[in-house]
Amino acid sequence: MFTEESFENVVIEYLKELNYDYIHGSNLTRDNKEVLLLENLKTNLININKEIPESSIDYAIKKIQNFETNDVFTNNKLFHKYLTEGIEITDFINGKTAYHTIKLIDFDNIKNNEFLVVNQLEIVEDDINKIPDIIVYVNGIPLVCMELKSTSREEVSIEDEVIDTLGVDYKNLDTLLYGMFDKERFLDIIKNFILFIPKGKILAQYHQYYGMKKAINSVINAVDNDGRAGVVWHTQGSGKSFSMTFLAGNLIKNKRLESPTILVITDRNDLDDQLFSTFCSASEFLRQEPIKCDSRADVKEILEGRKTGGVVFSTIQKFEEETGLLSNRKNIIVMVDEAHRTQYNLDGKLDINTGEIKYGYAKYLREALPNATYIAFTGTPIDNTDKSTYGVFGDLIDVYDMTQAVEDGATVKIYYESRLAKVKLDQSTMNLIDKEYFNMQVKEDVESYTVEQSQKQMSRMEKIICDEDRIRQVVKDIISHYEERKTQVAGKAMIVAYSRTSAYLMYQEIIKQRPDYKNKVKMVMTTNNGDDKDMAKLIGTKKDQKKMEEEFRDLDSEFKIVIVVDMWLTGFDVPALDTMYIDKPMKAHNLMQAIARVNRVFPGKSGGLVVDYIGLKRELFDALKTYSTRDQDKIQENEEAKRIALDILEILRNEFHSFDYEGFFGDSDKVRYELIRDGAEFVQFMEHRKNLFMEQTKKLKDVYKICTSLLSKREKEEVSFFMAIRSFIMKTTKKGITDLKEINERISKMLEDAILDDEVLVLTKAGSSETFDLLNQENMLKIKLMPQKNIAANILMRAMKDKVEQIKKKNIIVSRAFSEKLQQIIDRYNNRQDEKDVYEVLEALVKFKEELFKAIESGDAMDLTYEEKAFFDVLTADTEVLSMMDDDILIKIAKDLTKTVKENMCPAWHERKQAQAKMRMQIKKLLKKYDYPPNKSEKALEDVMEQVTLQCVAGL
């Protein structure tokens, strides 16, 4: 029977394994009203503070025995300061005043401290006996108190509660104790990853601790190199603001940085306000009050000539023009939050219509602070097709994605519900929306004419969105949905309107349909001089909007439903908000930032719901391909990208050896324009030259974003020249003609439209093979019947590759076999001669799919789960084993292997040598138990270990 005492013993054994000393509480000689182990404390303090008189140490002990206030929070805050910074003592020795700092913990020499675990320690307070299960002492000071039984359900026996919480493999306990109580890490957390704010005490979560430790090292390394520290992706709602605060505080304390200046850059004032507020609340941790720049003059005044220190906030827009050199110091750290597009365009963008070179904000920022180090934070992933962010900031430092945040309970699941059918939006309108927005994703390198075209389309869209009948239908359905929704925790909901006009129309319609909602519904948006009197009154002043923020956060206020357009979609957190009604087209980062408003954790909140009235499903799936990716693609190394770029430049120079383009590097916009035009004519003079040029410049475009920071000014300008010619040719020859990429996207869209119906989805799973799979029978038939056989083959090959890669995480044997088969089919396609070859490849792919799915499902016949079948395949990968052992025995081994692996696996198992060794030993014992052939067991063992590692990394 697993009793409470058994549980205590398990915890004690873990800590003893980490070299903590142990003693039972009954064996301590002490006053049972005293929680400090006074003898241990004094002995350790004398040892740590060797040069300090005993009288001063006695005085320090009295200070931590007796606090001046009865407020627990105030005392805790002061005690933590004593713990991390020491106790300042004024003593009188031989008639003279002496000043000493008594260290309670030696953070520089871990071995100089005493770590002790005590159980069943009796403590008497106000004549009441209390016996905590376990207390962890450092130098005689109690720092951790563990209560191991349930405090929520008195009727549940301890062994029921323990088994429910921990499971048979103690994964949670293993993670907590090995992860947090490693001596060095434990003291590091205490000293560097706890901060106090007015609302409470903040302890770093594990992703904040590990992520910021990596970030600290990246920043320090970058200071002595190229100044690019990298990118941190921690999903929205996971405490990114506190992560940045922890990083800033640790950098400020780092001696190697010599009192750095921290410059925090945002690209919007609302983000600036939210982040600035967080930093201000932690000013003691930062050892200074943060400063906010309200103007460009402020930036210049604060940074220019400053020698050390300072936590300074600014928006990137304050660097929209040259400020001149502000500082050439190396110990300036620029932390950029959610800046994305505004942080690009360091090297200038050439307008091919005028020859003018225009630069982005980031260039002027870097010219003002040329030796600073830059680190970027994002709550949304960087698109795998857009490597510019890595080129500007450096490699990915740490990832904490939406899937992991939900699993950890740091955020809640987001559910999606389509209500298009409810408002009877006809298909022709939906087609128009898709068509209009397909090309409106504005990235750093999109030409201005495309943006202008999109804006014109937007004006036509508003007529559709704001149609009187449509607004009435949407509002009617929103009210119906809101009033019928039973799982709301506080009734807080947000409506995202298409525009200011549509927001106002929706507000008026809501009040018309529900007059009693007058105090329940409000609009939040920026003021505008063009608003009519009634609308302006509803919007109010900035002061009114601030008041509305507080009111909406108040669970007891009448204000339950807010209508927004752009405001409150970023940098505004209301944990109780659990429903978002969207009637505005959004994509990628903007979409994911918006829906993250409903993913905050709140008591009683099981998830957030996004209700779609505009047709966002495809955009959600596209965004989620990167947003919840568990295994991030590796970014191509910068140096390798530079080598490729220079090789391509050499090829292009050779082609242009008879064309003099030296004038392009001068100051004349007119000359640049003429050289671009004449260069395009030169390229198209011969077809083979044009084909080679278009092929090489496409490759150059792909690698340039990665290595831009490593190229010389002349090389960058030369790239700009060739890319401008490419754009000129595309504009003059491709008008109205769709290229292969566009055709593929259109076909994929058609397929998705055929599959995706109105339904509720869990967004952390959306886009995965389980939810959306091109390889079902119906879609296979559609693809096979497509007249565009090459496109069909490419769609299928991509889908097959994805499927085989997914299988690898679950069954390496099946994956290996089918990877080879698929490669043979791909090779056949690459060597095609005519349409007949393509048709045969299509047939082979269809057959391949059938064989693959048969292999995946073959475990059912043997009564094996997917995981058990993976281990069965590993054991029988060598066909000789099948002739040496009965299937029944092999099946039993596979089942026992699955159980053994689960019992011995813990988070990050594959990164810990001790855990790996334990796993390896258990698998060996199991194989030996069933007399698995000794000459085959070593290979089987290695394959099992590889399979388990893949499953662990994939989070299976």
mmCIF file of N, CA and C in Angstrom, residues 417 419 474-486 488 491-498 506 510 517 560-565 569 577-584 586 594-595 598 609-614 616:
data_model
loop_
_atom_site.group_PDB
_atom_site.id
_atom_site.type_symbol
_atom_site.label_atom_id
_atom_site.label_comp_id
_atom_site.label_asym_id
_atom_site.label_seq_id
_atom_site.Cartn_x
_atom_site.Cartn_y
_atom_site.Cartn_z
ATOM 1 N N GLU A 417 -14.940 27.998 -33.662
ATOM 2 C CA GLU A 417 -16.280 27.651 -34.139
ATOM 3 C C GLU A 417 -16.652 28.565 -35.294
ATOM 4 N N ARG A 419 -19.358 30.211 -37.755
ATOM 5 C CA ARG A 419 -20.801 30.526 -37.744
ATOM 6 C C ARG A 419 -21.228 31.144 -39.077
ATOM 7 N N VAL A 474 -25.567 39.081 -38.263
ATOM 8 C CA VAL A 474 -24.405 38.780 -37.430
ATOM 9 C C VAL A 474 -24.695 39.107 -35.972
ATOM 10 N N VAL A 475 -25.241 40.282 -35.720
ATOM 11 C CA VAL A 475 -25.546 40.703 -34.346
ATOM 12 C C VAL A 475 -26.573 39.776 -33.711
ATOM 13 N N LYS A 476 -27.581 39.424 -34.475
ATOM 14 C CA LYS A 476 -28.604 38.509 -33.943
ATOM 15 C C LYS A 476 -27.981 37.190 -33.517
ATOM 16 N N ASP A 477 -27.059 36.680 -34.329
ATOM 17 C CA ASP A 477 -26.423 35.402 -33.994
ATOM 18 C C ASP A 477 -25.457 35.540 -32.819
ATOM 19 N N ILE A 478 -24.735 36.651 -32.763
ATOM 20 C CA ILE A 478 -23.819 36.869 -31.635
ATOM 21 C C ILE A 478 -24.598 36.896 -30.324
ATOM 22 N N ILE A 479 -25.695 37.640 -30.298
ATOM 23 C CA ILE A 479 -26.511 37.725 -29.079
ATOM 24 C C ILE A 479 -27.045 36.353 -28.697
ATOM 25 N N SER A 480 -27.544 35.622 -29.694
ATOM 26 C CA SER A 480 -28.074 34.282 -29.444
ATOM 27 C C SER A 480 -26.992 33.363 -28.889
ATOM 28 N N HIS A 481 -25.838 33.382 -29.529
ATOM 29 C CA HIS A 481 -24.716 32.536 -29.096
ATOM 30 C C HIS A 481 -24.265 32.913 -27.689
ATOM 31 N N TYR A 482 -24.147 34.218 -27.432
ATOM 32 C CA TYR A 482 -23.671 34.697 -26.130
ATOM 33 C C TYR A 482 -24.633 34.282 -25.014
ATOM 34 N N GLU A 483 -25.915 34.431 -25.263
ATOM 35 C CA GLU A 483 -26.901 34.149 -24.214
ATOM 36 C C GLU A 483 -27.087 32.657 -23.974
ATOM 37 N N GLU A 484 -26.768 31.848 -24.996
ATOM 38 C CA GLU A 484 -26.914 30.401 -24.837
ATOM 39 C C GLU A 484 -25.656 29.732 -24.303
ATOM 40 N N ARG A 485 -24.529 30.431 -24.372
ATOM 41 C CA ARG A 485 -23.252 29.840 -23.952
ATOM 42 C C ARG A 485 -23.233 29.620 -22.452
ATOM 43 N N LYS A 486 -23.078 28.372 -22.056
ATOM 44 C CA LYS A 486 -23.177 27.991 -20.647
ATOM 45 C C LYS A 486 -21.838 27.918 -19.928
ATOM 46 N N GLN A 488 -19.272 30.112 -19.942
ATOM 47 C CA GLN A 488 -18.568 31.348 -19.632
ATOM 48 C C GLN A 488 -18.274 31.428 -18.140
ATOM 49 N N GLY A 491 -18.708 35.976 -18.153
ATOM 50 C CA GLY A 491 -19.527 36.674 -19.135
ATOM 51 C C GLY A 491 -18.791 37.691 -19.984
ATOM 52 N N LYS A 492 -17.440 37.679 -19.933
ATOM 53 C CA LYS A 492 -16.659 38.654 -20.694
ATOM 54 C C LYS A 492 -16.445 38.159 -22.128
ATOM 55 N N ALA A 493 -16.791 39.009 -23.097
ATOM 56 C CA ALA A 493 -16.638 38.639 -24.509
ATOM 57 C C ALA A 493 -16.125 39.834 -25.293
ATOM 58 N N MET A 494 -15.441 39.549 -26.402
ATOM 59 C CA MET A 494 -14.896 40.597 -27.262
ATOM 60 C C MET A 494 -15.377 40.373 -28.690
ATOM 61 N N ILE A 495 -15.883 41.440 -29.320
ATOM 62 C CA ILE A 495 -16.272 41.399 -30.724
ATOM 63 C C ILE A 495 -15.225 42.181 -31.517
ATOM 64 N N VAL A 496 -14.608 41.527 -32.504
ATOM 65 C CA VAL A 496 -13.613 42.197 -33.346
ATOM 66 C C VAL A 496 -14.290 42.597 -34.652
ATOM 67 N N ALA A 497 -14.502 43.902 -34.817
ATOM 68 C CA ALA A 497 -15.216 44.419 -35.980
ATOM 69 C C ALA A 497 -14.252 44.735 -37.109
ATOM 70 N N TYR A 498 -14.804 44.800 -38.304
ATOM 71 C CA TYR A 498 -13.994 45.022 -39.513
ATOM 72 C C TYR A 498 -13.397 46.424 -39.542
ATOM 73 N N MET A 506 -22.559 47.769 -35.527
ATOM 74 C CA MET A 506 -22.834 46.607 -34.686
ATOM 75 C C MET A 506 -23.315 47.038 -33.296
ATOM 76 N N ILE A 510 -26.887 46.070 -31.719
ATOM 77 C CA ILE A 510 -27.003 45.327 -30.454
ATOM 78 C C ILE A 510 -27.980 46.040 -29.524
ATOM 79 N N TYR A 517 -28.981 46.097 -22.867
ATOM 80 C CA TYR A 517 -27.528 45.870 -22.939
ATOM 81 C C TYR A 517 -26.748 47.192 -22.906
ATOM 82 N N LYS A 560 -19.657 43.845 -19.966
ATOM 83 C CA LYS A 560 -19.333 42.446 -20.270
ATOM 84 C C LYS A 560 -18.847 42.222 -21.706
ATOM 85 N N ILE A 561 -19.350 43.030 -22.647
ATOM 86 C CA ILE A 561 -19.023 42.803 -24.063
ATOM 87 C C ILE A 561 -18.371 44.055 -24.632
ATOM 88 N N VAL A 562 -17.172 43.891 -25.197
ATOM 89 C CA VAL A 562 -16.467 45.026 -25.794
ATOM 90 C C VAL A 562 -16.355 44.821 -27.297
ATOM 91 N N ILE A 563 -16.586 45.906 -28.047
ATOM 92 C CA ILE A 563 -16.423 45.883 -29.503
ATOM 93 C C ILE A 563 -15.136 46.639 -29.825
ATOM 94 N N VAL A 564 -14.209 45.989 -30.536
ATOM 95 C CA VAL A 564 -12.922 46.598 -30.872
ATOM 96 C C VAL A 564 -12.664 46.459 -32.369
ATOM 97 N N VAL A 565 -11.673 47.225 -32.845
ATOM 98 C CA VAL A 565 -11.194 47.079 -34.229
ATOM 99 C C VAL A 565 -9.724 46.664 -34.194
ATOM 100 N N LEU A 569 -6.227 44.278 -28.995
ATOM 101 C CA LEU A 569 -5.916 42.992 -29.627
ATOM 102 C C LEU A 569 -4.479 42.559 -29.348
ATOM 103 N N LEU A 577 -11.612 36.739 -19.823
ATOM 104 C CA LEU A 577 -12.169 36.789 -21.189
ATOM 105 C C LEU A 577 -12.069 35.410 -21.828
ATOM 106 N N ASP A 578 -13.212 34.855 -22.235
ATOM 107 C CA ASP A 578 -13.150 33.505 -22.801
ATOM 108 C C ASP A 578 -13.877 33.350 -24.129
ATOM 109 N N THR A 579 -14.415 34.442 -24.692
ATOM 110 C CA THR A 579 -15.110 34.346 -25.977
ATOM 111 C C THR A 579 -14.737 35.526 -26.858
ATOM 112 N N MET A 580 -14.367 35.228 -28.113
ATOM 113 C CA MET A 580 -14.048 36.283 -29.077
ATOM 114 C C MET A 580 -14.847 36.035 -30.350
ATOM 115 N N TYR A 581 -15.640 37.029 -30.751
ATOM 116 C CA TYR A 581 -16.409 36.965 -31.992
ATOM 117 C C TYR A 581 -15.661 37.785 -33.040
ATOM 118 N N ILE A 582 -15.241 37.146 -34.127
ATOM 119 C CA ILE A 582 -14.414 37.828 -35.120
ATOM 120 C C ILE A 582 -15.183 38.054 -36.422
ATOM 121 N N ASP A 583 -15.238 39.329 -36.836
ATOM 122 C CA ASP A 583 -15.857 39.691 -38.108
ATOM 123 C C ASP A 583 -14.896 40.544 -38.917
ATOM 124 N N LYS A 584 -13.616 40.195 -38.815
ATOM 125 C CA LYS A 584 -12.567 40.980 -39.471
ATOM 126 C C LYS A 584 -11.531 40.033 -40.054
ATOM 127 N N MET A 586 -8.120 38.551 -40.852
ATOM 128 C CA MET A 586 -6.782 38.701 -40.272
ATOM 129 C C MET A 586 -5.933 37.526 -40.722
ATOM 130 N N ALA A 594 -4.321 38.190 -31.855
ATOM 131 C CA ALA A 594 -5.692 38.539 -31.465
ATOM 132 C C ALA A 594 -6.360 37.408 -30.680
ATOM 133 N N ILE A 595 -6.317 36.198 -31.219
ATOM 134 C CA ILE A 595 -7.049 35.115 -30.554
ATOM 135 C C ILE A 595 -6.401 34.707 -29.240
ATOM 136 N N VAL A 598 -7.907 35.216 -25.563
ATOM 137 C CA VAL A 598 -8.802 34.321 -24.811
ATOM 138 C C VAL A 598 -8.089 33.082 -24.267
ATOM 139 N N LEU A 609 -12.860 30.484 -26.570
ATOM 140 C CA LEU A 609 -13.586 30.164 -27.801
ATOM 141 C C LEU A 609 -13.485 31.325 -28.785
ATOM 142 N N VAL A 610 -13.088 30.996 -30.027
ATOM 143 C CA VAL A 610 -13.071 31.960 -31.123
ATOM 144 C C VAL A 610 -14.236 31.631 -32.051
ATOM 145 N N VAL A 611 -15.128 32.577 -32.245
ATOM 146 C CA VAL A 611 -16.308 32.377 -33.095
ATOM 147 C C VAL A 611 -16.110 33.206 -34.367
ATOM 148 N N ASP A 612 -16.140 32.526 -35.505
ATOM 149 C CA ASP A 612 -15.727 33.112 -36.780
ATOM 150 C C ASP A 612 -16.937 33.452 -37.651
ATOM 151 N N TYR A 613 -17.039 34.744 -38.031
ATOM 152 C CA TYR A 613 -18.116 35.179 -38.927
ATOM 153 C C TYR A 613 -17.586 35.645 -40.284
ATOM 154 N N ILE A 614 -16.281 35.519 -40.505
ATOM 155 C CA ILE A 614 -15.695 36.091 -41.724
ATOM 156 C C ILE A 614 -15.009 35.049 -42.599
ATOM 157 N N LEU A 616 -12.171 32.492 -41.393
ATOM 158 C CA LEU A 616 -10.759 32.533 -41.026
ATOM 159 C C LEU A 616 -10.093 31.169 -40.987
#
